[in-house]
Every structure is written in C-alpha cells, then in structure tokens.
PDB file of C-alpha atoms and ligand atoms in Angstrom:
ATOM      1  CA  MET A1236       5.212  21.590-165.733  1.00 82.00           C
ATOM      2  CA  GLU A1237       7.677  19.227-167.387  1.00 91.00           C
ATOM      3  CA  LYS A1238       6.122  16.689-169.743  1.00 94.00           C
ATOM      4  CA  GLY A1239       6.122  13.023-168.694  1.00 97.00           C
ATOM      5  CA  LEU A1240       7.766  10.286-170.734  1.00 98.00           C
ATOM      6  CA  PHE A1241       5.950   8.199-173.306  1.00 98.00           C
ATOM      7  CA  ILE A1242       7.459   4.707-173.584  1.00 98.00           C
ATOM      8  CA  VAL A1243       6.220   2.078-176.051  1.00 98.00           C
ATOM      9  CA  LEU A1244       6.851  -1.672-176.024  1.00 98.00           C
ATOM     10  CA  GLU A1245       6.658  -3.566-179.282  1.00 98.00           C
ATOM     11  CA  GLY A1246       7.293  -7.215-180.064  1.00 93.00           C
ATOM     12  CA  PRO A1247       5.760 -10.541-180.990  1.00 86.00           C
ATOM     13  CA  ASP A1248       3.160 -12.230-178.795  1.00 81.00           C
ATOM     14  CA  GLY A1249       4.895 -13.774-175.790  1.00 84.00           C
ATOM     15  CA  SER A1250       7.924 -11.485-176.031  1.00 90.00           C
ATOM     16  CA  GLY A1251       7.359 -10.331-172.449  1.00 92.00           C
ATOM     17  CA  LYS A1252       5.891  -6.844-172.999  1.00 96.00           C
ATOM     18  CA  SER A1253       3.752  -6.929-169.842  1.00 96.00           C
ATOM     19  CA  THR A1254       6.612  -8.145-167.633  1.00 95.00           C
ATOM     20  CA  VAL A1255       8.933  -5.500-169.043  1.00 97.00           C
ATOM     21  CA  ALA A1256       6.263  -2.806-168.533  1.00 98.00           C
ATOM     22  CA  LYS A1257       6.154  -3.683-164.824  1.00 98.00           C
ATOM     23  CA  GLN A1258       9.965  -3.718-164.541  1.00 98.00           C
ATOM     24  CA  ILE A1259      10.231  -0.298-166.189  1.00 98.00           C
ATOM     25  CA  ALA A1260       7.501   1.043-163.909  1.00 98.00           C
ATOM     26  CA  ALA A1261       9.274  -0.229-160.782  1.00 98.00           C
ATOM     27  CA  TYR A1262      12.573   1.276-161.923  1.00 98.00           C
ATOM     28  CA  LEU A1263      11.087   4.671-162.776  1.00 98.00           C
ATOM     29  CA  MET A1264       8.928   4.821-159.656  1.00 98.00           C
ATOM     30  CA  GLN A1265      12.111   4.610-157.576  1.00 98.00           C
ATOM     31  CA  LYS A1266      13.204   7.727-159.431  1.00 97.00           C
ATOM     32  CA  GLY A1267       9.986   9.527-158.518  1.00 97.00           C
ATOM     33  CA  HIS A1268       7.936   8.983-161.704  1.00 98.00           C
ATOM     34  CA  HIS A1269       4.175   8.523-161.580  1.00 98.00           C
ATOM     35  CA  ILE A1270       3.304   5.689-163.946  1.00 98.00           C
ATOM     36  CA  VAL A1271       0.226   5.048-166.091  1.00 98.00           C
ATOM     37  CA  PHE A1272      -0.058   1.784-168.057  1.00 98.00           C
ATOM     38  CA  SER A1273      -1.944   1.374-171.317  1.00 98.00           C
ATOM     39  CA  ARG A1274      -2.268  -0.890-174.317  1.00 97.00           C
ATOM     40  CA  GLU A1275      -3.358  -0.836-177.962  1.00 98.00           C
ATOM     41  CA  PRO A1276      -5.774  -1.360-179.448  1.00 97.00           C
ATOM     42  CA  GLY A1277      -7.611  -0.009-176.415  1.00 97.00           C
ATOM     43  CA  GLY A1278      -6.800   2.167-173.453  1.00 98.00           C
ATOM     44  CA  THR A1279     -10.079   4.166-173.334  1.00 98.00           C
ATOM     45  CA  PRO A1280     -13.726   3.004-173.406  1.00 98.00           C
ATOM     46  CA  ILE A1281     -14.200   4.077-177.061  1.00 98.00           C
ATOM     47  CA  SER A1282     -10.881   2.554-178.104  1.00 98.00           C
ATOM     48  CA  GLU A1283     -11.751  -0.706-176.329  1.00 98.00           C
ATOM     49  CA  LYS A1284     -15.044  -0.840-178.255  1.00 98.00           C
ATOM     50  CA  ILE A1285     -13.125  -0.422-181.502  1.00 98.00           C
ATOM     51  CA  ARG A1286     -10.783  -3.194-180.301  1.00 97.00           C
ATOM     52  CA  ASP A1287     -13.793  -5.493-179.915  1.00 96.00           C
ATOM     53  CA  ILE A1288     -14.881  -4.761-183.500  1.00 96.00           C
ATOM     54  CA  VAL A1289     -11.463  -5.164-185.037  1.00 95.00           C
ATOM     55  CA  LEU A1290     -10.559  -8.369-183.158  1.00 92.00           C
ATOM     56  CA  ASP A1291     -13.991 -10.037-183.495  1.00 91.00           C
ATOM     57  CA  CYS A1292     -13.482 -13.459-185.163  1.00 89.00           C
ATOM     58  CA  LYS A1293     -16.894 -13.077-186.855  1.00 91.00           C
ATOM     59  CA  HIS A1294     -15.616 -10.109-188.904  1.00 92.00           C
ATOM     60  CA  SER A1295     -13.621 -12.186-191.366  1.00 91.00           C
ATOM     61  CA  GLU A1296     -14.920 -10.068-194.277  1.00 94.00           C
ATOM     62  CA  MET A1297     -13.227  -6.924-192.907  1.00 95.00           C
ATOM     63  CA  ALA A1298     -11.233  -5.160-195.628  1.00 96.00           C
ATOM     64  CA  PRO A1299      -7.570  -4.439-194.836  1.00 95.00           C
ATOM     65  CA  GLU A1300      -8.228  -0.705-195.322  1.00 98.00           C
ATOM     66  CA  THR A1301     -11.072  -0.832-192.765  1.00 98.00           C
ATOM     67  CA  GLU A1302      -8.834  -2.696-190.337  1.00 96.00           C
ATOM     68  CA  ALA A1303      -6.038  -0.123-190.693  1.00 98.00           C
ATOM     69  CA  LEU A1304      -8.477   2.784-190.236  1.00 98.00           C
ATOM     70  CA  LEU A1305     -10.060   1.184-187.169  1.00 98.00           C
ATOM     71  CA  TYR A1306      -6.678   0.701-185.498  1.00 98.00           C
ATOM     72  CA  ALA A1307      -5.868   4.330-186.348  1.00 98.00           C
ATOM     73  CA  ALA A1308      -9.269   5.526-185.046  1.00 98.00           C
ATOM     74  CA  SER A1309      -8.780   3.630-181.813  1.00 98.00           C
ATOM     75  CA  ARG A1310      -5.317   5.211-181.532  1.00 99.00           C
ATOM     76  CA  ALA A1311      -6.586   8.742-182.244  1.00 99.00           C
ATOM     77  CA  GLN A1312      -9.042   8.468-179.355  1.00 98.00           C
ATOM     78  CA  HIS A1313      -6.397   6.917-177.100  1.00 99.00           C
ATOM     79  CA  VAL A1314      -3.988   9.786-177.833  1.00 99.00           C
ATOM     80  CA  ALA A1315      -6.631  12.501-177.374  1.00 98.00           C
ATOM     81  CA  GLU A1316      -8.278  11.110-174.259  1.00 98.00           C
ATOM     82  CA  LYS A1317      -5.419   9.435-172.414  1.00 98.00           C
ATOM     83  CA  ILE A1318      -1.872   9.526-173.784  1.00 98.00           C
ATOM     84  CA  ARG A1319      -1.601  13.276-174.411  1.00 98.00           C
ATOM     85  CA  PRO A1320      -3.302  14.391-171.163  1.00 98.00           C
ATOM     86  CA  VAL A1321      -1.240  11.925-169.109  1.00 98.00           C
ATOM     87  CA  ILE A1322       2.120  13.044-170.454  1.00 98.00           C
ATOM     88  CA  LEU A1323       1.121  16.723-170.321  1.00 98.00           C
ATOM     89  CA  SER A1324       0.291  16.226-166.626  1.00 98.00           C
ATOM     90  CA  GLY A1325       3.903  15.119-166.066  1.00 98.00           C
ATOM     91  CA  LYS A1326       3.185  11.399-165.618  1.00 98.00           C
ATOM     92  CA  THR A1327       5.015   8.659-167.497  1.00 98.00           C
ATOM     93  CA  LEU A1328       2.926   6.498-169.799  1.00 98.00           C
ATOM     94  CA  ILE A1329       4.028   2.940-170.649  1.00 98.00           C
ATOM     95  CA  CYS A1330       2.072   1.512-173.572  1.00 98.00           C
ATOM     96  CA  GLU A1331       2.067  -2.000-175.030  1.00 98.00           C
ATOM     97  CA  ARG A1332       2.027  -1.401-178.799  1.00 98.00           C
ATOM     98  CA  PHE A1333       1.523   1.868-180.701  1.00 98.00           C
ATOM     99  CA  TYR A1334       1.622   2.905-184.356  1.00 98.00           C
ATOM    100  CA  HIS A1335       4.608   0.687-185.254  1.00 98.00           C
ATOM    101  CA  SER A1336       2.287  -2.304-184.734  1.00 97.00           C
ATOM    102  CA  SER A1337       0.069  -0.914-187.507  1.00 97.00           C
ATOM    103  CA  LEU A1338       3.073  -0.378-189.778  1.00 97.00           C
ATOM    104  CA  VAL A1339       4.003  -4.057-189.310  1.00 95.00           C
ATOM    105  CA  TYR A1340       0.611  -5.814-189.188  1.00 92.00           C
ATOM    106  CA  GLN A1341      -1.336  -3.654-191.649  1.00 94.00           C
ATOM    107  CA  GLY A1342       1.475  -2.027-193.655  1.00 95.00           C
ATOM    108  CA  ILE A1343       3.584  -5.142-194.177  1.00 93.00           C
ATOM    109  CA  GLY A1344       1.328  -8.028-193.036  1.00 90.00           C
ATOM    110  CA  ARG A1345      -1.781  -6.866-194.934  1.00 92.00           C
ATOM    111  CA  LYS A1346       0.403  -5.393-197.702  1.00 93.00           C
ATOM    112  CA  LEU A1347      -1.155  -1.904-197.490  1.00 96.00           C
ATOM    113  CA  GLY A1348       2.314  -0.342-197.571  1.00 96.00           C
ATOM    114  CA  VAL A1349       4.212   1.176-194.655  1.00 96.00           C
ATOM    115  CA  ASP A1350       4.009   4.726-196.080  1.00 97.00           C
ATOM    116  CA  ARG A1351       0.228   4.686-196.534  1.00 98.00           C
ATOM    117  CA  VAL A1352      -0.355   3.261-193.063  1.00 98.00           C
ATOM    118  CA  LEU A1353       2.089   5.781-191.611  1.00 98.00           C
ATOM    119  CA  ALA A1354       0.132   8.617-193.261  1.00 98.00           C
ATOM    120  CA  ILE A1355      -3.173   7.726-191.585  1.00 98.00           C
ATOM    121  CA  ASN A1356      -1.363   7.257-188.285  1.00 98.00           C
ATOM    122  CA  GLN A1357       0.294  10.664-188.535  1.00 98.00           C
ATOM    123  CA  PHE A1358      -3.204  12.089-188.892  1.00 98.00           C
ATOM    124  CA  ALA A1359      -4.352  10.035-185.875  1.00 98.00           C
ATOM    125  CA  ILE A1360      -1.539  10.902-183.459  1.00 98.00           C
ATOM    126  CA  GLY A1361      -0.628  14.464-184.472  1.00 98.00           C
ATOM    127  CA  ASP A1362       2.570  15.445-182.685  1.00 98.00           C
ATOM    128  CA  THR A1363       2.356  12.788-179.951  1.00 98.00           C
ATOM    129  CA  TYR A1364       5.365  10.586-180.649  1.00 98.00           C
ATOM    130  CA  PRO A1365       6.963   8.240-178.105  1.00 98.00           C
ATOM    131  CA  ASP A1366      10.194   9.196-176.358  1.00 98.00           C
ATOM    132  CA  LEU A1367      11.317   5.579-176.523  1.00 98.00           C
ATOM    133  CA  VAL A1368      10.195   2.553-178.575  1.00 98.00           C
ATOM    134  CA  LEU A1369      11.629  -0.778-177.450  1.00 98.00           C
ATOM    135  CA  PHE A1370      11.342  -3.843-179.651  1.00 98.00           C
ATOM    136  CA  LEU A1371      11.613  -7.035-177.592  1.00 97.00           C
ATOM    137  CA  ASP A1372      13.506  -9.281-179.939  1.00 97.00           C
ATOM    138  CA  ILE A1373      12.838 -12.974-179.434  1.00 94.00           C
ATOM    139  CA  ASP A1374      12.368 -15.829-181.852  1.00 91.00           C
ATOM    140  CA  PRO A1375       8.571 -16.144-182.257  1.00 87.00           C
ATOM    141  CA  GLU A1376       8.569 -19.887-181.635  1.00 85.00           C
ATOM    142  CA  VAL A1377      10.520 -19.500-178.380  1.00 87.00           C
ATOM    143  CA  ALA A1378       8.198 -16.649-177.334  1.00 83.00           C
ATOM    144  CA  LEU A1379       5.065 -18.644-178.095  1.00 78.00           C
ATOM    145  CA  ASP A1380       6.299 -21.717-176.247  1.00 79.00           C
ATOM    146  CA  ARG A1381       6.975 -19.518-173.240  1.00 77.00           C
ATOM    147  CA  LYS A1382       3.509 -17.908-173.401  1.00 68.00           C
ATOM    148  CA  THR A1383       1.632 -21.138-174.077  1.00 65.00           C
ATOM    149  CA  ILE A1384       3.352 -22.876-171.176  1.00 59.00           C
ATOM    150  CA  ILE A1385       2.269 -20.014-168.884  1.00 59.00           C
ATOM    151  CA  ASP A1386      -1.409 -19.519-169.888  1.00 64.00           C
ATOM    152  CA  GLY A1387      -2.363 -21.851-172.729  1.00 61.00           C
ATOM    153  CA  GLY A1388      -2.415 -18.993-175.264  1.00 58.00           C
ATOM    154  CA  ASP A1389      -5.377 -16.993-176.652  1.00 53.00           C
ATOM    155  CA  ARG A1390      -6.984 -17.235-180.112  1.00 48.00           C
ATOM    156  CA  LEU A1391      -4.262 -15.249-181.826  1.00 54.00           C
ATOM    157  CA  GLU A1392      -1.417 -16.924-180.022  1.00 53.00           C
ATOM    158  CA  GLN A1393      -2.750 -20.258-181.247  1.00 53.00           C
ATOM    159  CA  GLU A1394      -2.498 -19.170-184.904  1.00 58.00           C
ATOM    160  CA  HIS A1395      -0.154 -21.112-187.105  1.00 72.00           C
ATOM    161  CA  VAL A1396       3.490 -20.486-186.335  1.00 79.00           C
ATOM    162  CA  SER A1397       4.104 -19.257-189.900  1.00 81.00           C
ATOM    163  CA  PHE A1398       1.835 -16.265-189.149  1.00 77.00           C
ATOM    164  CA  HIS A1399       3.941 -15.320-186.137  1.00 83.00           C
ATOM    165  CA  ARG A1400       7.098 -15.879-188.155  1.00 88.00           C
ATOM    166  CA  SER A1401       5.859 -13.456-190.851  1.00 85.00           C
ATOM    167  CA  VAL A1402       4.972 -10.815-188.222  1.00 87.00           C
ATOM    168  CA  TYR A1403       8.473 -11.194-186.795  1.00 94.00           C
ATOM    169  CA  GLU A1404      10.027 -10.779-190.248  1.00 95.00           C
ATOM    170  CA  GLY A1405       7.817  -7.676-190.695  1.00 94.00           C
ATOM    171  CA  TYR A1406       9.229  -6.152-187.526  1.00 96.00           C
ATOM    172  CA  LYS A1407      12.746  -6.896-188.769  1.00 96.00           C
ATOM    173  CA  GLN A1408      11.998  -5.070-192.050  1.00 95.00           C
ATOM    174  CA  LEU A1409      10.517  -2.116-190.181  1.00 95.00           C
ATOM    175  CA  ILE A1410      13.462  -1.884-187.770  1.00 97.00           C
ATOM    176  CA  HIS A1411      15.751  -1.657-190.762  1.00 96.00           C
ATOM    177  CA  ILE A1412      14.083   1.612-191.843  1.00 93.00           C
ATOM    178  CA  SER A1413      13.159   2.983-188.381  1.00 95.00           C
ATOM    179  CA  PRO A1414      16.183   4.108-186.365  1.00 94.00           C
ATOM    180  CA  GLU A1415      13.866   5.293-183.548  1.00 95.00           C
ATOM    181  CA  ILE A1416      13.167   1.662-182.606  1.00 98.00           C
ATOM    182  CA  LYS A1417      15.654   0.295-180.063  1.00 98.00           C
ATOM    183  CA  VAL A1418      16.124  -3.460-180.345  1.00 98.00           C
ATOM    184  CA  ILE A1419      16.396  -5.359-177.067  1.00 98.00           C
ATOM    185  CA  ASP A1420      17.578  -8.975-177.015  1.00 96.00           C
ATOM    186  CA  ALA A1421      14.694 -10.543-175.081  1.00 94.00           C
ATOM    187  CA  SER A1422      15.942 -14.142-175.138  1.00 92.00           C
ATOM    188  CA  GLY A1423      17.854 -13.989-171.834  1.00 92.00           C
ATOM    189  CA  SER A1424      16.711 -14.020-168.215  1.00 93.00           C
ATOM    190  CA  GLN A1425      14.399 -11.233-167.008  1.00 93.00           C
ATOM    191  CA  GLU A1426      17.373  -9.648-165.280  1.00 95.00           C
ATOM    192  CA  GLU A1427      19.545  -9.746-168.413  1.00 96.00           C
ATOM    193  CA  VAL A1428      16.759  -8.283-170.538  1.00 96.00           C
ATOM    194  CA  PHE A1429      16.164  -5.472-168.080  1.00 97.00           C
ATOM    195  CA  ASN A1430      19.890  -4.636-167.947  1.00 97.00           C
ATOM    196  CA  HIS A1431      19.685  -3.765-171.667  1.00 97.00           C
ATOM    197  CA  ILE A1432      16.490  -1.794-171.164  1.00 98.00           C
ATOM    198  CA  ARG A1433      17.973   0.207-168.301  1.00 98.00           C
ATOM    199  CA  ILE A1434      20.698   1.495-170.640  1.00 97.00           C
ATOM    200  CA  GLU A1435      18.031   2.782-173.058  1.00 98.00           C
ATOM    201  CA  LEU A1436      16.025   4.332-170.219  1.00 98.00           C
ATOM    202  CA  GLU A1437      19.054   6.178-168.888  1.00 97.00           C
ATOM    203  CA  ARG A1438      19.556   7.758-172.319  1.00 97.00           C
ATOM    204  CA  ILE A1439      16.160   9.491-172.155  1.00 96.00           C
ATOM    205  CA  LEU A1440      16.110  10.401-168.449  1.00 95.00           C
TER     206      LEU A1440
HETATM  207  P1  TMP B 645      -2.529  -7.666-178.293  1.00 77.07           P
HETATM  208  O1  TMP B 645      -2.675  -9.149-178.384  1.00 77.07           O
HETATM  209  O2  TMP B 645      -1.105  -7.224-178.098  1.00 77.07           O
HETATM  210  O3  TMP B 645      -3.486  -7.014-177.334  1.00 77.07           O
HETATM  211  O4  TMP B 645      -2.900  -7.075-179.758  1.00 77.07           O
HETATM  212  C1  TMP B 645      -4.040  -7.484-180.409  1.00 77.07           C
HETATM  213  C2  TMP B 645      -3.735  -7.822-181.835  1.00 77.07           C
HETATM  214  O5  TMP B 645      -3.862  -6.647-182.641  1.00 77.07           O
HETATM  215  C3  TMP B 645      -2.337  -8.363-182.089  1.00 77.07           C
HETATM  216  O6  TMP B 645      -2.472  -9.474-182.955  1.00 77.07           O
HETATM  217  C4  TMP B 645      -1.637  -7.268-182.834  1.00 77.07           C
HETATM  218  C5  TMP B 645      -2.775  -6.579-183.539  1.00 77.07           C
HETATM  219  N1  TMP B 645      -2.530  -5.181-183.852  1.00 77.07           N
HETATM  220  C6  TMP B 645      -2.530  -4.760-185.174  1.00 77.07           C
HETATM  221  O7  TMP B 645      -2.721  -5.569-186.085  1.00 77.07           O
HETATM  222  N2  TMP B 645      -2.356  -3.448-185.453  1.00 77.07           N
HETATM  223  C7  TMP B 645      -2.175  -2.507-184.456  1.00 77.07           C
HETATM  224  O8  TMP B 645      -2.006  -1.318-184.751  1.00 77.07           O
HETATM  225  C8  TMP B 645      -2.170  -2.975-183.079  1.00 77.07           C
HETATM  226  C9  TMP B 645      -1.975  -1.986-181.977  1.00 77.07           C
HETATM  227  C10 TMP B 645      -2.349  -4.308-182.826  1.00 77.07           C
END
C-alpha cells in the first residue's frame, strides 16, 4: 500500500493553522484522500497527559531541558501510536505543529540551541519526517488581534506581545537554515492564502 502524506502546519498563535488544516483536508478529500487531523503537543492520550504537565501554569520551576524532553517525549508517543500507523495505512495526516516548534520555542526561545533540540527530536521521531511543512507567515500582532477578536484568546495568547514577537523572530531564524519549510504569506484573505498553499500541495501530490 502507498504511504499517506504527512503535512505539518507551523506558525504563530492566530496565524490560522486550524482554518488552513480544514481547507487542506477539503481539497485533498476531493482527490480521494482519507484525512486524519492531529496537533502537538498531544494527539494521543499519553501525549495529551504530557501536554497537561508541560503547559501547566503551576510548573513555573520547570527547567528548559525538562520542557524540551517532555515535548520530545510527547512527540515520540504521537509518532509511534498515531502518526506512523496513520501514514503507513495510506491516510493523510495533517498536524498542527511538529518538531520545528521545539526548534523555535526550546532551541531558540529557551536558548537550548537548535542542534541540541534537533538531536533529541531525531531520537524521538526516527525516520518519520513530514512530506510538507508550511509556515503561515503573519505579523504576530495582526495574528493576535485576529484571534483575540474571534475568541478572546487563551492564557498564552494573552502573553505580552514581545513574547510573540520573539517567537516570530525565532521562526524567521529557523526558516533561514531550514529549506524544507515552505513560507506561506498568511496576511491575505482565506482564499488568497489557500491559493499559495495549493501550489505547495500540488508539488507533493
Ligand atoms: P498550541 O497553542 O499550538 O496548542 O501549542 C501549545 C504551546 O506549546 C504553544 O505555546 C507552543 C508550545 N510548543 C512548544 O513550546 N514546543 C513544541 O514542541 C510544541 C509542539 C509546542
């Protein structure tokens, strides 16, 4: 059986990852793909429990190394229990965030170093790399305004704008050294954004 596709969406909070995931699913379903959605950290019961630990506001004493290892542990379980079996069964998996988030947030944001964080993630994911990684490129302030207008924003989305700005700059640094990431201008209308994405999808179909 032919392997399914593994598509990852990266980008700042409010960049429209969930909307784009649904648009990609609709487009690929018309072409006969069976779609499975997922997200990180999370995606399986064990990974969701790790998510609860890592995102718990009470855990302010968590060391950056612990944080990076927990994200990688959550990912290892997600790959073993869901991502790999789904794509081996021929279905297409669309995931919001994957190891590039760790490279940005822990490698650059927490200053652990992209190479060190990549090493633990290589151990976690083995040979399960995405077929396509899309970075939804939108100014973090514009993205946050959009998200906050829609749902008021969660704890993280309410963080100071300088935090979101530094995450965005981290993505920009990572993109510079990661040719596998395809940058999508996400500032236009949903239709305009998807027109760019369709071009990238056609390349891997
Ligand atoms: P979410 O809001 O997209 O569900 O992600 C939860 C938070 O976890 C978000 O602030 C990004 C962060 N994160 C990391 O720091 N490292 C990772 O590897 C992943 C997947 C997410």
